[in-house]
C-alpha angles and dihedrals in degrees: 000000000000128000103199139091136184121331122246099251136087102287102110112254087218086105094039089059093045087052102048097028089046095044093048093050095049088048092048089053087055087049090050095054091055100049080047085053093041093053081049098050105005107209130144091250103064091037084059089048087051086063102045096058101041100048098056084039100060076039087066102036085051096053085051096122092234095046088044096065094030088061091051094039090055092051116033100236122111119228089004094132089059090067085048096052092041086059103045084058087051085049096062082037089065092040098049090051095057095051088057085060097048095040081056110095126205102254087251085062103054089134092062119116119243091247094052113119119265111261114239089266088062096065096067091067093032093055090046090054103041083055094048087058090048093047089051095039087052084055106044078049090065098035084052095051093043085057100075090218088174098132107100107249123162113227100271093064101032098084099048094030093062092029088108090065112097096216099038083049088062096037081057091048097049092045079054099048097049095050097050093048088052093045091052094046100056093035092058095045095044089048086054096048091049088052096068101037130101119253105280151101100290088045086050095044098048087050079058097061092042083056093043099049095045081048099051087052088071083068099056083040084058104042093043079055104045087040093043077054102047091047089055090051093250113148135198096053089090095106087062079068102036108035111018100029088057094042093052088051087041082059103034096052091045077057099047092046094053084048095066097036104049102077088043095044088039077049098049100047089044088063096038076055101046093043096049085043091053091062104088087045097049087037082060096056092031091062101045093047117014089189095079098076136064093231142350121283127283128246119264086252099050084052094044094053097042119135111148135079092004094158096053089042094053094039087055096049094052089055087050101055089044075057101052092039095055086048092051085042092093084059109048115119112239090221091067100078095045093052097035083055097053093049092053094050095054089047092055088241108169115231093273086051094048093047092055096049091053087051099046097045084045096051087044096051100040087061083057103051091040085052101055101043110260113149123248121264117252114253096254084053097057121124106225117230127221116241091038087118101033116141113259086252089052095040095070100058089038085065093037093062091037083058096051089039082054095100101356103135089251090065092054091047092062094042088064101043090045082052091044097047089050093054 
């Protein structure tokens, strides 16, 4: 969440820009994920992420050396893209305060997820607090402005060159304080949650943000110090504002970032998983009843490069092999389950893996069957299948291990003991 830029000496801005600028457009695309999520499944929480992303973002964009004096330039105001840059870091501030408070559950409610909404209790303390940020940031506005801060400075020297005014050294305190109360805030309550959570990508990515945010505190400690020094006329503690402040917000924000995006991104690529891993088994019903499916398959190349709708793809082609499995019911061979079981039992398969197995020796078997002309059983004759019943959130993942059972050496074995029993 830095507000700095290149320094003014001789070292080329030309790294300064790739950091800030590449740091801000990886943050936007996360903000832009989340509005995408948001206009998907519209909650408070996500709309609050949003915010939080896309403030220190534009923060960033803006205290990009050739954007910051463009921005002055443009408007004929020196220093005035540090203010800008000051409040798009307030700006996360307010928003990561009231995701603490959102992310804090009721203590009836010690179960709930950490992106769940904030109950109604939870706005009392959410609006106070939203009115005490606007009251300081309209302040820090007017302390800003009765500086005179009108000497051109770039960001790095801002802070410690106009220390010594009184009104632009309390601009800068109250800039610090909020920050850090915000930091601290959102790092406890994310540590806590954590805490609590199972071992996973959304565990992985809150503890992200707890790291991020302590990190990012090393940037307001060594600012307070460089700006309390230069105000007291002490020189040679400049680079604490110009070289290891910058670096702790460069890191903490990489961290908080993450933060955001890792469940997304982990999300995103289990989907992208599950609905390439589905193909052989909705290639199976597909081929023994076309019907089945909305339209024909697509090419390797389209499924390889698909990105897009994921969920609703996947979601569909689940449907459509419940479909297809409830049509090839009529012609799965009884003998199937009982083999497929035994099987499973003398490999050590748990009861999902077992499941799987009998569904994928009874689909396979029942192509075959349908292929080569064997009437269909009779409904009192038909073998059940297990995950026929499964929960939507269990469905998925059911499918997911048939699939993968489809041609595995274990399948085959129980075809032919089921064949060999029959005979």
């Amino acid at each position: 969440m830095s507000d700095e830029m290149a320094h003014a000496s001789p070292l080329p801005e030309a790294p300064f820009n790739a950091v800030y600028l590449g740091i801000g457009t990886v943050a936007w695309v996360v903000a832009a994920l989340k509005i995408r999520a948001w206009r998907r499944d519209p909650n408070q929480g996500l709309l609050v992420v949003f915010f939080s992303i896309a403030a220190p973002a534009t923060a960033f964009v803006v205290a990009a050396p050739v954007v910051y004096r463009l921005v002055d330039r443009l408007a004929h105001r020196p220093n005035l893209a540090t203010l800008l840059v000051y409040l798009g870091i307030m700006g996360f501030s307010a928003a990561a305060v009231v995701l603490a408070r959102m992310w804090t559950p009721p203590e009836d409610r010690v179960d709930a997820r950490v992106w769940d909404g904030a109950a109604v209790e939870t706005w009392r303390p959410v609006r106070l607090r939203l009115v005490v940020f606007a009251v300081l940031v309209a302040a820090m506005i007017v302390l800003f402005f009765a500086g005179g801060a009108t000497s051109p400075q770039t960001p790095l020297t801002f802070d410690t060159t106009f220390a010594t005014v009184p009104s632009i050294a309390v601009f800068l305190v109250l800039y610090q304080a909020l920050f850090g109360f915000a930091l601290i805030d959102i790092g406890r309550v994310c540590l806590r949650h954590a805490a609590g959570l199972p071992d996973g990508s959304l565990r992985r990515g809150i503890r992200q943000l707890a790291i991020g945010s302590f990190v990012s505190c090393g940037y307001g400690a060594c600012k307070l110090v460089a700006i309390g020094a230069a105000a007291g006329g002490i020189t040679g503690t400049e680079w604490l504002s110009t070289a290891l402040g910058p670096a702790f917000a460069a890191l903490g924000a990489i961290l908080i970032t993450a933060g955001f995006a890792g469940p997304a991104i982990a999300a995103w690529i289990r989907r992208r998983r599950d609905y390439q891993a589905l193909r052989p088994l909705w290639d199976l019903v597909y081929r023994a009843d076309r019907r089945l499916a909305l339209e024909a398959p697509p090419s390797a190349w389209t499924e390889r490069l698909a990105v897009r709708d994921l969920e609703w793809r996947t979601a569909r082609r689940g449907l459509e092999i419940r479909d297809g499995q409830l049509t090839l019911r009529p012609w799965v061979d009884p003998g199937v389950v009982p083999a497929a079981t035994a099987l499973a039992e003398r490999a050590g398969l748990d009861e999902d893996e077992r499941s799987a197995l009998i569904v994928a020796a009874a689909l396979r078997g029942a192509v075959e069957a349908l292929n080569a002309g064997t009437p269909p059983l009779p409904r009192e004759d038909q073998a059940p299948l297990p995950g026929l019943d499964a929960e939507p959130v269990e469905e998925r993942a059911h499918l997911v291990r048939v699939a993968r059972y489809l041609h595995a050496p274990l399948t085959g074995e129980a075809l032919a003991a089921a064949t060999a029993g029959t005979g």
